[in-house]
Each structure stands twice: as structure tokens, then as C-alpha cells.
Short mmCIF file of C-alpha atoms in Angstrom, two decimals:
data_model
loop_
_atom_site.label_atom_id
_atom_site.label_comp_id
_atom_site.label_asym_id
_atom_site.label_seq_id
_atom_site.Cartn_x
_atom_site.Cartn_y
_atom_site.Cartn_z
CA UNK A 1 148.92 47.61 29.87
CA UNK A 2 152.59 47.92 30.71
CA UNK A 3 153.87 50.28 33.40
CA UNK A 4 156.68 52.73 32.77
CA UNK A 5 158.82 54.01 35.63
CA UNK A 6 159.31 57.76 35.89
CA UNK A 7 161.73 60.02 37.73
CA UNK A 8 161.46 63.70 38.61
CA UNK A 9 163.47 65.91 36.27
CA UNK A 10 162.56 69.32 37.61
CA UNK A 11 160.00 71.97 38.53
CA UNK A 12 159.47 75.29 36.77
CA UNK A 13 157.45 78.43 37.48
CA UNK A 14 155.43 79.91 34.64
CA UNK A 15 155.52 83.64 33.95
CA UNK A 16 152.44 83.30 31.73
CA UNK A 17 150.00 81.46 34.02
CA UNK A 18 149.59 83.04 37.43
CA UNK A 19 150.42 80.75 40.36
CA UNK A 20 151.09 77.75 38.12
CA UNK A 21 154.06 75.42 38.23
CA UNK A 22 154.95 72.45 36.09
CA UNK A 23 156.51 69.21 37.24
CA UNK A 24 158.52 67.43 34.57
CA UNK A 25 158.71 63.65 34.91
CA UNK A 26 161.20 61.70 32.83
CA UNK A 27 161.03 58.14 31.58
CA UNK A 28 163.72 56.11 33.39
CA UNK A 29 164.50 53.80 30.49
CA UNK A 30 163.63 56.13 27.63
CA UNK A 31 163.67 59.69 26.35
CA UNK A 32 160.09 60.83 26.83
CA UNK A 33 159.14 63.55 29.32
CA UNK A 34 155.74 63.95 30.99
CA UNK A 35 154.88 67.57 32.00
CA UNK A 36 152.22 67.96 34.72
CA UNK A 37 150.83 71.28 35.91
CA UNK A 38 150.66 71.57 39.72
CA UNK A 39 149.76 74.17 42.34
CA UNK A 40 152.15 76.41 44.26
CA UNK A 41 151.82 74.56 47.58
CA UNK A 42 152.46 71.15 46.00
CA UNK A 43 155.41 72.56 44.03
CA UNK A 44 156.91 73.86 47.27
CA UNK A 45 156.34 70.54 49.03
CA UNK A 46 157.95 68.57 46.20
CA UNK A 47 160.89 70.99 45.98
CA UNK A 48 161.54 70.69 49.73
CA UNK A 49 161.43 66.89 49.51
CA UNK A 50 163.91 66.96 46.61
CA UNK A 51 166.31 69.13 48.62
CA UNK A 52 167.17 66.74 51.42
CA UNK A 53 169.04 69.40 53.40
CA UNK A 54 166.03 71.73 53.68
CA UNK A 55 163.80 71.15 56.68
CA UNK A 56 160.86 73.49 57.33
CA UNK A 57 160.42 74.64 60.96
CA UNK A 58 156.96 73.08 61.05
CA UNK A 59 155.88 69.91 59.18
CA UNK A 60 154.09 70.45 55.88
CA UNK A 61 150.88 68.53 55.18
CA UNK A 62 152.74 65.76 53.35
CA UNK A 63 155.28 65.50 56.18
CA UNK A 64 152.39 65.16 58.64
CA UNK A 65 150.89 62.36 56.52
CA UNK A 66 154.27 60.61 56.50
CA UNK A 67 154.56 60.86 60.29
CA UNK A 68 151.02 59.56 60.84
CA UNK A 69 151.50 56.72 58.37
CA UNK A 70 154.71 55.72 60.10
CA UNK A 71 153.02 55.75 63.50
CA UNK A 72 150.38 53.32 62.22
CA UNK A 73 152.83 51.18 60.22
CA UNK A 74 151.44 52.23 56.83
CA UNK A 75 153.88 52.30 53.93
CA UNK A 76 153.39 53.83 50.48
CA UNK A 77 154.89 51.23 48.15
CA UNK A 78 154.39 53.01 44.82
CA UNK A 79 152.47 55.68 42.93
CA UNK A 80 150.70 55.01 39.65
CA UNK A 81 149.49 57.77 37.33
CA UNK A 82 146.67 55.69 35.91
CA UNK A 83 144.39 58.02 33.95
CA UNK A 84 144.39 61.20 31.86
CA UNK A 85 141.07 62.94 31.19
CA UNK A 86 140.74 66.44 29.67
CA UNK A 87 144.30 67.31 30.61
CA UNK A 88 143.92 66.16 34.24
CA UNK A 89 146.10 63.32 35.50
CA UNK A 90 144.65 60.88 38.04
CA UNK A 91 146.85 58.87 40.39
CA UNK A 92 146.70 56.13 43.02
CA UNK A 93 148.78 55.40 46.09
CA UNK A 94 149.55 51.72 46.57
CA UNK A 95 149.79 51.37 50.35
CA UNK A 96 150.58 48.41 52.58
CA UNK A 97 149.87 47.64 56.24
CA UNK A 98 150.28 44.24 57.87
CA UNK A 99 151.04 42.78 54.41
CA UNK A 100 147.64 43.95 53.13
CA UNK A 101 147.62 46.30 50.13
CA UNK A 102 145.16 49.15 49.70
CA UNK A 103 144.72 51.49 46.73
CA UNK A 104 143.96 55.12 47.58
CA UNK A 105 142.93 57.76 45.05
CA UNK A 106 145.05 60.93 45.12
CA UNK A 107 145.82 64.05 43.16
CA UNK A 108 148.98 63.47 41.16
CA UNK A 109 150.83 66.36 42.81
CA UNK A 110 150.03 65.01 46.29
CA UNK A 111 150.90 61.47 45.26
CA UNK A 112 154.33 62.51 43.99
CA UNK A 113 155.03 64.63 47.09
CA UNK A 114 154.31 61.54 49.19
CA UNK A 115 156.28 59.21 46.90
CA UNK A 116 159.39 61.33 47.55
CA UNK A 117 158.91 61.09 51.31
CA UNK A 118 158.40 57.32 51.25
CA UNK A 119 161.11 56.71 48.62
CA UNK A 120 158.38 55.06 46.54
CA UNK A 121 158.74 54.58 42.77
CA UNK A 122 156.47 56.49 40.37
CA UNK A 123 154.86 54.75 37.39
CA UNK A 124 152.47 55.52 34.58
CA UNK A 125 150.95 53.41 31.83
CA UNK A 126 152.53 53.32 28.40
CA UNK A 127 149.37 54.60 26.71
CA UNK A 128 149.37 57.73 28.93
CA UNK A 129 153.03 58.38 28.13
CA UNK A 130 152.28 57.91 24.43
CA UNK A 131 149.41 60.39 24.64
CA UNK A 132 150.90 63.13 26.82
CA UNK A 133 154.63 62.53 26.72
CA UNK A 134 157.05 64.62 24.69
CA UNK A 135 160.63 64.16 23.53
CA UNK A 136 163.43 66.32 24.83
CA UNK A 137 165.73 66.21 21.83
CA UNK A 138 169.32 66.49 22.93
CA UNK A 139 172.51 64.98 21.60
CA UNK A 140 175.61 64.11 23.62
CA UNK A 141 177.40 67.14 22.21
CA UNK A 142 174.80 69.66 23.44
CA UNK A 143 175.60 71.74 26.49
CA UNK A 144 173.62 71.21 29.67
CA UNK A 145 172.34 74.78 29.60
CA UNK A 146 170.86 74.23 26.14
CA UNK A 147 169.08 71.11 27.38
CA UNK A 148 167.73 73.14 30.30
CA UNK A 149 166.36 75.76 27.89
CA UNK A 150 164.56 73.06 25.92
CA UNK A 151 163.10 71.74 29.16
CA UNK A 152 161.75 75.21 29.94
CA UNK A 153 160.10 75.41 26.51
CA UNK A 154 158.40 72.03 27.01
CA UNK A 155 157.13 73.06 30.43
CA UNK A 156 155.82 76.40 29.19
CA UNK A 157 154.01 74.64 26.33
CA UNK A 158 152.38 72.27 28.81
CA UNK A 159 151.21 75.20 30.93
CA UNK A 160 149.68 76.95 27.94
CA UNK A 161 147.80 73.82 26.89
CA UNK A 162 146.63 72.99 30.41
CA UNK A 163 144.58 76.09 31.05
CA UNK A 164 143.88 79.73 30.24
CA UNK A 165 146.34 82.47 31.13
CA UNK A 166 145.61 85.02 33.85
CA UNK A 167 144.56 87.59 31.26
CA UNK A 168 142.20 85.12 29.58
CA UNK A 169 140.64 84.38 32.94
CA UNK A 170 140.11 88.08 33.62
CA UNK A 171 138.54 88.52 30.18
CA UNK A 172 136.07 85.71 30.83
CA UNK A 173 133.38 88.24 31.79
CA UNK A 174 132.24 86.50 34.97
CA UNK A 175 130.20 89.56 35.94
CA UNK A 176 128.13 89.18 32.78
CA UNK A 177 127.26 85.54 33.38
CA UNK A 178 124.10 84.29 35.08
CA UNK A 179 124.15 82.37 38.37
CA UNK A 180 123.41 79.10 36.60
CA UNK A 181 126.30 79.71 34.21
CA UNK A 182 128.61 80.56 37.10
CA UNK A 183 127.64 77.40 38.97
CA UNK A 184 128.39 75.34 35.87
CA UNK A 185 131.77 77.04 35.45
CA UNK A 186 132.53 76.41 39.13
CA UNK A 187 131.75 72.72 38.74
CA UNK A 188 134.02 72.49 35.67
CA UNK A 189 136.87 74.33 37.43
CA UNK A 190 136.72 71.99 40.43
CA UNK A 191 136.57 68.95 38.16
CA UNK A 192 139.74 70.11 36.40
CA UNK A 193 141.34 70.90 39.78
CA UNK A 194 141.78 74.55 38.78
CA UNK A 195 141.15 75.80 42.31
CA UNK A 196 142.41 79.32 41.73
CA UNK A 197 139.80 79.84 39.03
CA UNK A 198 137.16 78.10 41.15
CA UNK A 199 137.83 80.60 43.96
CA UNK A 200 137.26 83.55 41.61
CA UNK A 201 133.97 82.07 40.39
CA UNK A 202 132.88 81.30 43.95
CA UNK A 203 133.62 84.90 44.97
CA UNK A 204 131.48 86.20 42.11
CA UNK A 205 128.63 83.88 43.14
CA UNK A 206 128.92 85.03 46.77
CA UNK A 207 128.62 88.70 45.74
CA UNK A 208 125.19 88.02 44.26
CA UNK A 209 123.74 86.32 47.35
#
């Protein structure tokens, strides 16, 4: 399968899904966009890495990883978004130390935050881009602000498809579910990396113990 190089186009906050952000990746040699839903902390970390002039007073987790990797002569050569299952993207860090390569599994949001800090290229497979990518239809005559509006629409659509809204979560009726049902929901939430929802389910389970 052929690899397609991606670049970061932007990050957007959703007014419809509480605490959710979307990272929009763009095909370098094409017109397709790949929207990926990420958490608030990862969105902040990526945004800070994109703004080279912003330096937090204390190192963020990804900055700490970069410092430790540098101390032990470990370099992140590239990031590959290699799998898409049930709306969840899976990624790998291709690392090198002493001319030996290692592949490390990582959440896509973490992988991209690290790729920015190591100046590492980001890739995905063509079949993933074909499955989850969308076109941002703009012509040379369109204004930049109109293109930005279309980007927002694409990102909002991705957020709606990725998971339930805050209201839908509240209407789930967790209090009416049995412990076995709650444990199953918790497992599903963790599998889909929906940690905010997992925390709510965990809290409901804890109340019953």
C-alpha cells in the first residue's frame, strides 16, 4: 500500500461536542483532507508546537518526551497513521537510535504532537485517505475566508460522526443501567479513546460500590 504525506491544516473547537477538538490534516500532493477528533490537552500541545514563538513556562508532556529522547539520542523519523477502526485512528512512531529503527504504537494525537517537535513527516496509507478523507472544494477565485468556513463545516461534520454530543451522553440513562452494562460501556469508551465518557461511566460505577 502506498503512503501519502500529510500536513497540518488547522485545529478547531466544537461547540456541539463538549471538550472535543478536531485536527484537520491535508494531503500534500492532493486535495483531500483528513479530519481527526482529538482531546483538549493534545489540541493545546499541537497548537503550541505550531506556534513557534509560544513557550510554556514548564515543559508539556510532549516537550518532556522530546528532551528525554534527545538525551538518549533517540530520534522520531516519521509518523504513520496506519489503521482506522470504528472511527479511531491508530498510529506508529518510527524511531531511530544508533542506526537501529524501532516502531512504537501511539495515539494519533500524541504521535502528531511529537512529529511537530521532531520535525518528522506525517504519513497515512492511501486506503485510509480514501475511506476517511474528504474534499475541500475551493476554486482559485474563492476568498480565503470562504475556504475557512468550509473547513469549519468539514470539521464539525467529523465531530458529529465521531461520537455522541454532550446532550446525547447525558440522555444515555447511565443511572438506569446495571453494573454489567456499565462495565461493558466503560470498556467500549476506553477502546474508542473517549476518555471523557469513560470517566462519567467510571464515576457511576464507583457510586454503586
